[in-house]
């Protein structure tokens, strides 16, 4: 690749879209060395400011008309004029989009969600929001730094932080939305990168330098991102070699942020004012509570007052005096209790499950909910042996900034898996096994005469396993067919088990807890002809081919670790001539030397090529880098 072509494809700008439950924020960094802003982390800080909110955040509120067309978005959607128009014209309001994306049918909080407009999908709503954020960022950066972002096609990277427990399902929704928004050329584009909120927060603290991680690898830090809808928990410590950092406990995420405290207040006021002249004021009072009382509350013995009516309105029985509703401190604390208790419970569980020899003495908090004096006070009381850290400013923008630092530095070397990954397979029938005897009616005979049981779950990677970003996890499988043609294509469904069983064995037990991750589709036609020919019972001929299913969880190039990567590979000892090599792509292997003029035999792991190399104008050399997962010296092999 020429220098000119390299310069044209290198990223010149990275944008982080922190899409929260209530607000979104944008951070960015210019990666062009010629710019005086090179490498600095900046924020879009010109959003229309709302009362009691920052101009670095834009409200996630959208209005659609009856035909599904977007009519208003962002700060404009909260203006009184817009709300009057929406009511008059029957527009549909969509907020808390992030909870809709959570896509959990069993979540008890689903009754709090907005209804989508007719014939508008959640991906299309998210596409409208992403398009709005992208347009705003382009306009802001273009004006502030005199950069024509339209001229940076293919040189802009997008980072989207998301809750710790989101996986491929939610990521695919975001990818589809980004494609619909015109941000990506295709849904699989590497221009979009994901990072968990927990890692973004960690990179914010380490990248900005305001907080120094403990030097002792046995002492960790718990990072908490508490927002309006989600609260994320992650634990990190220095790696034993003191060069990088590692996750020391499986990350967690719960639904139950600060917006739910407001919901509790709203429900109380509706009940309190039921069947009285103030019954229609509940939403307005809840809004005032959200903007004032919730942000200041720090004493469960002190009352607070919310002005909602005329100073001439009084009703002692309803605690209304001069148009103000009196809320006792104990009642306000009750609004917080379910969510504060849940947060404390999760932290307790994480501290108790840390591996032997390690302790957590620091708890760092960011996010809008962490600004609550009451939450901070409750956590300080519950964990008085820990040091609670909360930035003086930056609470609202830490995740967006941290996503940029993540892209630049990638400090994390290893992580803890939250779920169990594997594939649905068949297992050899064992008559001495009680479970197998129960399933005997479902056994199936193979071409080699053996019997197998279907619906087995073969684990490739167990949950709560510490994985390094360069390590591969693989399992070997056999395919048997009566013809070589039946071996030309292999499709494997990778599954993720999200239940509590430590070693799930069957996919038809708790089937709702097995979620598809992705389908691995491999064209093995080039190697089907090398399958081993065997003779089965009765003299019937069949063919046997072995292959591996390989998982990697590390950051690879521009792909984020949160996107599980899977592939099929196979290991075969084969003797082939050099003329055959141009039709194969070598992905991982070990070779000491190659004599292109001789027939040679090596142990190779091959990956089928997407297309044959037919263009003679292409370079004749094929560089194949050595991968850490193999022993011995790494070589680069060139085929003349």
XYZ file of C-alpha atoms in Angstrom, residues 29-597:
569
model
C -10.634 13.955 19.251
C -8.874 15.183 16.118
C -6.284 12.631 14.985
C -4.626 14.649 12.238
C -1.055 15.433 13.434
C -1.139 18.680 11.465
C -3.895 20.089 13.681
C -3.006 22.094 16.826
C -5.838 20.126 18.511
C -4.180 16.804 17.685
C -4.963 14.118 20.279
C -6.908 16.371 22.666
C -10.242 15.176 24.048
C -12.929 17.789 23.437
C -16.708 18.037 23.853
C -19.534 19.452 21.821
C -20.668 22.145 24.242
C -23.149 24.239 22.277
C -26.366 22.250 22.719
C -29.301 24.461 23.618
C -29.112 24.626 27.398
C -32.136 23.521 29.401
C -33.039 24.556 32.916
C -30.787 22.788 35.411
C -28.901 20.923 32.680
C -25.593 21.278 30.873
C -25.124 22.559 27.328
C -22.881 19.515 26.747
C -25.971 17.300 26.837
C -28.952 17.082 24.483
C -32.349 15.724 25.616
C -33.296 12.377 24.077
C -36.837 13.420 23.252
C -38.399 12.936 19.820
C -41.872 13.695 18.447
C -43.445 11.890 15.468
C -46.633 12.668 13.608
C -49.314 10.127 12.737
C -47.485 9.215 9.518
C -44.280 8.339 11.376
C -42.362 11.459 10.309
C -40.005 13.102 12.799
C -41.325 16.521 13.795
C -39.064 17.617 16.665
C -35.942 16.392 18.448
C -33.573 17.438 21.217
C -33.977 20.634 23.216
C -36.568 21.958 20.761
C -38.856 19.066 21.690
C -39.046 20.304 25.298
C -40.206 23.811 24.491
C -43.732 24.706 25.559
C -44.678 25.566 21.998
C -43.667 22.080 20.795
C -45.575 20.371 23.596
C -48.703 22.358 22.731
C -48.318 21.465 19.043
C -47.807 17.805 19.893
C -50.971 17.679 21.974
C -52.994 19.578 19.404
C -51.848 17.498 16.420
C -51.650 14.104 18.080
C -47.907 13.619 17.848
C -46.283 10.653 19.580
C -43.562 11.408 22.104
C -40.619 9.003 22.396
C -38.211 9.276 25.296
C -36.103 6.834 27.323
C -35.029 5.291 24.032
C -32.158 3.468 25.712
C -34.620 1.431 27.780
C -36.433 0.462 24.577
C -33.110 -0.706 23.143
C -32.530 -2.841 26.220
C -34.927 -5.303 24.590
C -35.718 -7.421 27.652
C -39.310 -8.730 27.493
C -39.183 -9.956 31.109
C -38.023 -6.624 32.556
C -40.581 -5.452 35.163
C -39.788 -1.854 34.158
C -41.270 -2.270 30.673
C -44.457 -0.507 31.748
C -42.369 2.678 32.067
C -41.414 2.664 28.383
C -42.682 4.958 25.658
C -44.888 3.592 22.922
C -43.380 3.770 19.469
C -45.208 5.636 16.704
C -47.190 3.433 14.259
C -44.975 1.702 11.699
C -41.769 3.107 13.233
C -39.220 0.661 14.656
C -36.856 1.271 17.549
C -33.940 1.130 15.084
C -35.506 3.913 13.016
C -35.991 6.105 16.099
C -32.371 5.516 17.086
C -31.313 6.287 13.503
C -33.051 9.672 13.774
C -31.234 10.393 17.033
C -27.843 9.300 15.657
C -28.347 11.379 12.525
C -29.189 14.405 14.665
C -26.091 13.916 16.840
C -23.846 13.336 13.828
C -25.149 16.431 12.023
C -24.712 18.521 15.178
C -21.157 17.233 15.710
C -20.184 17.868 12.100
C -21.537 21.406 12.198
C -19.917 22.185 15.560
C -16.475 20.727 14.724
C -16.516 22.241 11.246
C -17.185 25.730 12.583
C -14.882 25.495 15.596
C -11.865 23.902 13.903
C -12.452 24.790 10.244
C -12.569 21.127 9.224
C -14.674 19.875 6.340
C -15.932 16.591 7.755
C -17.635 15.726 4.471
C -14.139 15.378 3.043
C -13.170 12.756 5.641
C -15.140 9.882 4.178
C -13.826 6.632 5.641
C -11.613 8.518 8.114
C -14.080 9.039 10.969
C -14.449 6.459 13.721
C -17.541 6.322 15.916
C -17.446 5.000 19.482
C -20.717 4.083 21.193
C -20.539 3.220 24.912
C -23.303 0.980 26.204
C -24.423 -0.745 29.446
C -22.155 -3.492 30.707
C -24.670 -6.278 30.061
C -25.486 -5.402 26.468
C -24.304 -7.941 23.935
C -24.527 -8.697 20.219
C -28.310 -8.298 20.189
C -28.264 -4.656 21.215
C -25.068 -3.970 19.302
C -26.696 -5.180 16.109
C -29.633 -2.821 16.701
C -27.186 0.074 17.036
C -25.300 -1.002 13.911
C -28.504 -1.175 11.906
C -29.557 2.254 13.182
C -26.158 3.746 12.317
C -26.480 2.354 8.800
C -30.008 3.766 8.437
C -28.704 7.113 9.673
C -26.112 7.180 6.898
C -23.217 7.048 9.349
C -21.987 3.629 8.204
C -21.515 2.345 4.673
C -22.814 -1.047 5.807
C -23.937 -2.661 9.062
C -20.680 -4.580 9.466
C -18.454 -1.522 9.031
C -15.422 -1.322 11.303
C -15.953 2.446 11.555
C -18.300 1.781 14.497
C -16.711 0.563 17.727
C -18.402 -0.397 20.987
C -17.119 -0.101 24.534
C -18.859 -0.925 27.784
C -19.745 1.944 30.112
C -17.521 0.360 32.751
C -14.429 0.409 30.540
C -15.223 3.917 29.346
C -15.331 5.144 32.949
C -12.061 3.355 33.733
C -10.348 4.958 30.744
C -11.742 8.341 31.728
C -10.071 8.182 35.144
C -6.793 6.700 33.910
C -6.620 8.706 30.678
C -7.344 12.054 32.243
C -4.857 11.449 35.056
C -6.976 12.889 37.871
C -6.960 9.542 39.666
C -4.029 7.196 40.080
C -4.773 3.489 40.166
C -3.218 1.687 43.161
C 0.267 0.416 42.366
C -0.361 -2.874 44.189
C -1.942 -5.400 41.749
C -3.849 -6.895 44.691
C -5.726 -3.650 45.303
C -8.537 -2.880 42.884
C -10.990 -0.091 42.164
C -14.733 -0.399 41.619
C -16.025 1.909 38.873
C -19.712 2.875 38.936
C -21.527 4.729 36.173
C -24.941 5.738 37.551
C -27.216 7.383 35.026
C -30.891 8.056 34.561
C -31.766 4.519 33.483
C -28.807 2.200 34.069
C -26.211 1.702 36.769
C -23.025 -0.099 35.664
C -20.427 -1.742 37.904
C -16.881 -2.802 36.935
C -13.782 -3.724 38.945
C -10.196 -3.247 37.756
C -6.647 -3.592 39.070
C -3.134 -3.420 37.701
C -1.969 -6.590 35.999
C 0.789 -8.501 37.786
C 3.394 -7.282 35.288
C 2.378 -3.678 36.190
C 2.239 -2.718 32.524
C -1.485 -2.717 31.919
C -4.742 -3.375 33.780
C -7.202 -6.209 34.063
C -10.792 -6.737 35.028
C -10.940 -8.552 38.364
C -14.661 -9.298 38.586
C -17.429 -9.829 36.056
C -19.029 -6.504 35.134
C -22.684 -5.968 35.988
C -25.463 -3.600 35.000
C -28.897 -2.944 36.471
C -31.916 -0.985 35.307
C -32.858 1.527 37.985
C -31.248 4.952 37.671
C -32.321 8.403 38.753
C -35.313 8.629 36.398
C -36.935 5.817 38.344
C -36.735 7.883 41.525
C -38.789 10.516 39.717
C -41.242 7.811 38.653
C -41.729 6.850 42.299
C -42.434 10.467 43.173
C -44.921 10.754 40.304
C -46.758 7.600 41.375
C -46.993 8.892 44.943
C -48.372 12.286 43.902
C -50.939 10.691 41.610
C -52.144 8.541 44.471
C -52.002 11.412 46.977
C -54.034 13.728 44.728
C -56.463 11.077 43.476
C -60.036 12.273 43.157
C -59.231 15.895 43.998
C -58.849 19.139 42.082
C -55.049 18.721 41.939
C -55.162 15.301 40.251
C -54.050 16.762 36.921
C -50.906 18.323 38.394
C -48.988 15.102 39.114
C -46.773 15.228 36.005
C -45.862 18.878 36.547
C -45.010 18.223 40.217
C -42.880 15.209 39.212
C -41.029 17.383 36.708
C -40.333 20.009 39.370
C -39.219 17.269 41.757
C -36.823 15.954 39.100
C -35.255 19.393 38.525
C -35.003 20.543 42.141
C -35.757 18.323 45.135
C -34.112 15.175 43.769
C -30.866 17.036 43.113
C -30.665 18.637 46.569
C -32.097 15.990 48.894
C -29.625 14.930 51.579
C -31.585 14.726 54.868
C -34.482 12.364 55.527
C -35.586 14.529 58.486
C -36.039 17.730 56.466
C -39.156 18.549 54.445
C -39.123 19.967 50.919
C -41.731 22.067 49.126
C -42.735 22.079 45.471
C -44.606 25.055 44.057
C -47.233 23.877 41.577
C -50.345 26.070 42.002
C -51.484 29.561 42.911
C -50.391 31.000 46.250
C -54.106 31.170 47.130
C -54.480 27.367 46.911
C -54.487 25.716 50.335
C -55.529 22.265 51.536
C -54.055 21.256 54.916
C -55.333 17.683 54.563
C -53.303 17.283 51.359
C -50.246 19.136 52.731
C -50.796 21.967 50.232
C -49.991 25.421 51.511
C -49.864 28.554 49.325
C -49.801 26.357 46.226
C -46.866 24.296 47.492
C -46.894 20.554 48.161
C -45.002 19.547 51.279
C -42.961 16.328 50.996
C -41.468 14.939 54.184
C -37.852 13.801 54.178
C -38.828 10.258 55.061
C -41.213 10.108 52.111
C -38.552 11.404 49.714
C -36.072 8.832 51.020
C -38.710 6.211 50.287
C -38.625 7.233 46.602
C -34.882 6.479 46.550
C -34.924 3.315 48.660
C -35.563 0.576 46.034
C -32.779 1.795 43.786
C -30.243 2.710 46.443
C -30.792 -0.670 48.100
C -30.293 -2.423 44.776
C -27.043 -0.583 44.115
C -25.733 -1.420 47.596
C -26.711 -5.070 47.120
C -24.812 -5.334 43.826
C -21.708 -3.711 45.318
C -21.858 -6.068 48.320
C -22.062 -9.069 46.028
C -19.164 -7.917 43.876
C -16.924 -7.194 46.857
C -17.699 -10.629 48.286
C -16.902 -12.449 45.047
C -13.491 -10.933 44.338
C -10.781 -13.549 44.064
C -8.605 -14.407 47.023
C -5.777 -12.036 47.788
C -7.436 -9.025 46.175
C -9.359 -6.214 47.840
C -11.184 -3.084 46.707
C -10.581 0.058 48.729
C -11.694 2.707 46.218
C -15.127 3.228 44.666
C -15.299 5.804 41.854
C -18.645 7.243 40.750
C -19.723 9.182 37.673
C -23.019 9.821 35.902
C -26.029 11.989 36.664
C -27.329 9.794 39.504
C -23.953 9.887 41.243
C -24.458 13.647 41.707
C -27.264 12.876 44.174
C -26.132 13.836 47.697
C -28.474 11.213 49.139
C -27.074 8.366 47.046
C -23.511 9.419 47.847
C -24.339 9.644 51.556
C -25.961 6.180 51.568
C -22.991 4.615 49.807
C -20.518 6.286 52.126
C -22.436 4.932 55.118
C -22.722 1.404 53.693
C -19.054 1.193 52.655
C -17.314 3.267 55.272
C -14.116 1.231 54.858
C -13.810 2.345 51.212
C -12.723 5.647 49.734
C -15.525 7.139 47.596
C -14.297 9.194 44.631
C -16.485 11.556 42.631
C -15.142 14.177 40.198
C -15.982 17.756 41.081
C -17.105 18.421 37.500
C -17.275 16.080 34.487
C -19.811 13.798 36.181
C -22.114 13.979 33.182
C -19.453 13.677 30.462
C -17.115 11.044 31.872
C -18.480 8.176 29.749
C -18.197 10.084 26.440
C -14.694 11.319 27.298
C -13.712 7.862 28.496
C -14.821 6.313 25.208
C -12.298 8.546 23.416
C -9.535 7.589 25.852
C -10.476 3.946 25.281
C -9.970 4.353 21.549
C -6.597 6.028 22.062
C -5.072 3.871 24.782
C -6.734 0.463 25.303
C -5.389 -0.017 28.815
C -7.262 -3.258 29.586
C -5.330 -6.472 28.918
C -7.829 -9.053 30.207
C -11.477 -9.282 31.174
C -13.921 -11.543 32.973
C -16.639 -13.208 30.899
C -20.180 -12.600 32.145
C -21.830 -15.462 30.285
C -21.114 -18.983 29.031
C -20.470 -19.388 25.300
C -20.728 -22.544 23.257
C -22.517 -24.320 20.419
C -25.414 -26.686 20.079
C -24.021 -30.103 19.225
C -24.560 -33.832 19.499
C -22.947 -35.942 22.193
C -22.050 -39.618 22.020
C -24.697 -41.730 23.729
C -23.461 -43.293 26.971
C -25.798 -45.975 28.288
C -24.177 -45.828 31.746
C -25.129 -42.145 32.074
C -28.519 -41.632 33.793
C -29.229 -38.422 31.877
C -28.448 -40.160 28.606
C -30.790 -43.060 29.394
C -33.608 -40.569 30.030
C -33.003 -39.141 26.533
C -32.448 -42.504 24.836
C -35.561 -42.152 22.693
C -33.981 -39.202 20.886
C -30.691 -40.901 20.003
C -29.591 -40.851 16.372
C -27.287 -43.177 14.476
C -24.247 -41.690 12.750
C -22.618 -42.845 9.506
C -19.908 -44.591 11.522
C -22.464 -46.654 13.439
C -22.241 -44.754 16.731
C -25.288 -43.207 18.422
C -25.478 -39.591 19.534
C -27.947 -37.431 21.477
C -29.015 -34.081 19.961
C -29.519 -30.745 21.786
C -26.284 -30.959 23.766
C -24.573 -27.689 24.696
C -20.829 -27.835 24.243
C -19.078 -25.111 26.232
C -16.217 -23.288 24.515
C -15.783 -20.547 27.099
C -17.306 -20.701 30.616
C -18.567 -17.614 32.387
C -16.381 -15.835 34.949
C -13.253 -16.815 33.033
C -10.454 -14.287 32.794
C -9.617 -13.894 29.122
C -6.724 -12.080 27.539
C -7.448 -10.072 24.444
C -5.016 -12.082 22.300
C -6.013 -15.558 23.485
C -8.135 -17.925 21.421
C -10.644 -20.407 22.798
C -11.401 -23.358 20.596
C -13.174 -26.696 20.489
C -12.838 -29.415 17.874
C -15.805 -30.921 16.063
C -16.354 -33.539 13.351
C -18.578 -33.356 10.287
C -19.543 -36.611 8.620
C -21.178 -36.890 5.217
C -21.901 -39.570 2.646
C -20.293 -37.339 0.012
C -17.569 -34.716 -0.113
C -20.169 -32.302 -1.426
C -21.895 -32.395 1.946
C -18.748 -30.993 3.567
C -18.336 -27.936 1.371
C -20.158 -25.546 3.662
C -20.307 -25.457 7.453
C -22.696 -23.259 9.411
C -22.448 -23.092 13.194
C -24.688 -21.093 15.549
C -22.770 -19.644 18.477
C -24.923 -19.496 21.614
C -24.676 -17.500 24.814
C -26.162 -18.997 27.991
C -27.358 -16.353 30.464
C -28.702 -18.572 33.220
C -27.296 -19.546 36.608
C -26.192 -23.125 35.884
C -22.385 -23.338 36.113
C -22.185 -25.997 33.369
C -25.347 -26.094 31.255
C -25.530 -29.356 29.335
C -28.667 -29.242 27.204
C -30.125 -26.477 25.043
C -33.686 -27.737 25.604
C -33.346 -27.118 29.360
C -34.067 -23.412 30.012
C -34.142 -22.818 26.224
C -35.179 -19.196 26.747
C -31.799 -18.525 28.407
C -29.792 -19.555 25.328
C -29.407 -16.541 23.071
C -27.895 -16.679 19.568
C -24.745 -14.580 19.221
C -23.922 -14.993 15.573
C -23.781 -17.599 12.836
C -20.350 -18.731 11.682
C -20.569 -19.593 8.000
C -17.515 -21.143 6.349
C -16.974 -22.162 2.752
C -14.849 -25.312 3.059
C -15.083 -26.442 -0.539
C -11.304 -26.110 -1.028
C -10.673 -28.628 1.724
C -13.670 -30.939 1.323
C -11.677 -32.913 -1.214
C -9.076 -33.581 1.497
C -11.629 -35.135 3.880
C -10.784 -38.584 5.166
C -12.623 -41.401 3.410
C -13.924 -44.057 5.804
C -15.982 -47.220 5.687
C -18.984 -47.505 7.993
C -21.068 -50.499 9.059
C -22.261 -52.566 6.124
C -19.449 -51.262 3.943
C -21.040 -47.847 3.362
C -18.533 -45.113 2.469
C -18.598 -41.764 4.274
C -16.279 -38.793 4.682
C -15.036 -37.208 7.893
C -13.686 -33.674 8.321
C -12.520 -32.080 11.547
C -12.824 -28.385 12.314
C -12.465 -26.006 15.241
C -14.814 -23.304 16.454
C -12.649 -20.417 17.647
C -13.632 -17.512 19.895
C -11.636 -14.380 20.628
C -12.625 -11.603 23.021
C -9.755 -9.188 22.617
C -9.541 -5.833 20.879
C -8.324 -6.515 17.357
C -7.411 -3.551 15.242
C -10.459 -1.321 15.184
C -12.850 -3.910 16.634
C -13.885 -3.518 20.255
C -13.558 -6.360 22.711
C -17.254 -6.303 23.471
C -17.962 -7.739 20.029
C -17.352 -11.463 20.305
C -15.489 -12.681 17.272
C -15.934 -16.264 16.119
C -14.670 -18.306 13.218
C -14.222 -21.824 11.991
C -10.777 -23.251 11.444
C -9.386 -26.670 10.811
C -6.090 -28.366 11.471
C -4.901 -30.870 8.906
C -1.615 -32.465 8.035
C -1.633 -32.184 4.270
C 0.848 -32.585 1.442
C 0.195 -30.025 -1.270
C 2.103 -28.367 -4.066
C 2.876 -24.666 -4.170
C 0.364 -24.238 -7.012
C -2.442 -24.943 -4.563
C -1.338 -22.377 -2.007
C -2.542 -19.369 -3.935
C -6.103 -20.597 -3.367
C -5.791 -20.626 0.435
C -5.584 -17.893 3.027
C -3.317 -18.693 5.968
C -4.662 -17.116 9.142
C -2.681 -18.740 11.940
C 0.126 -21.214 11.606
C 3.653 -22.264 12.458
C 6.286 -22.728 9.775
C 10.041 -22.639 9.936
C 10.848 -22.554 6.243
C 9.202 -23.070 2.887
C 10.790 -24.382 -0.275
C 8.332 -23.399 -2.961
C 9.793 -25.891 -5.455
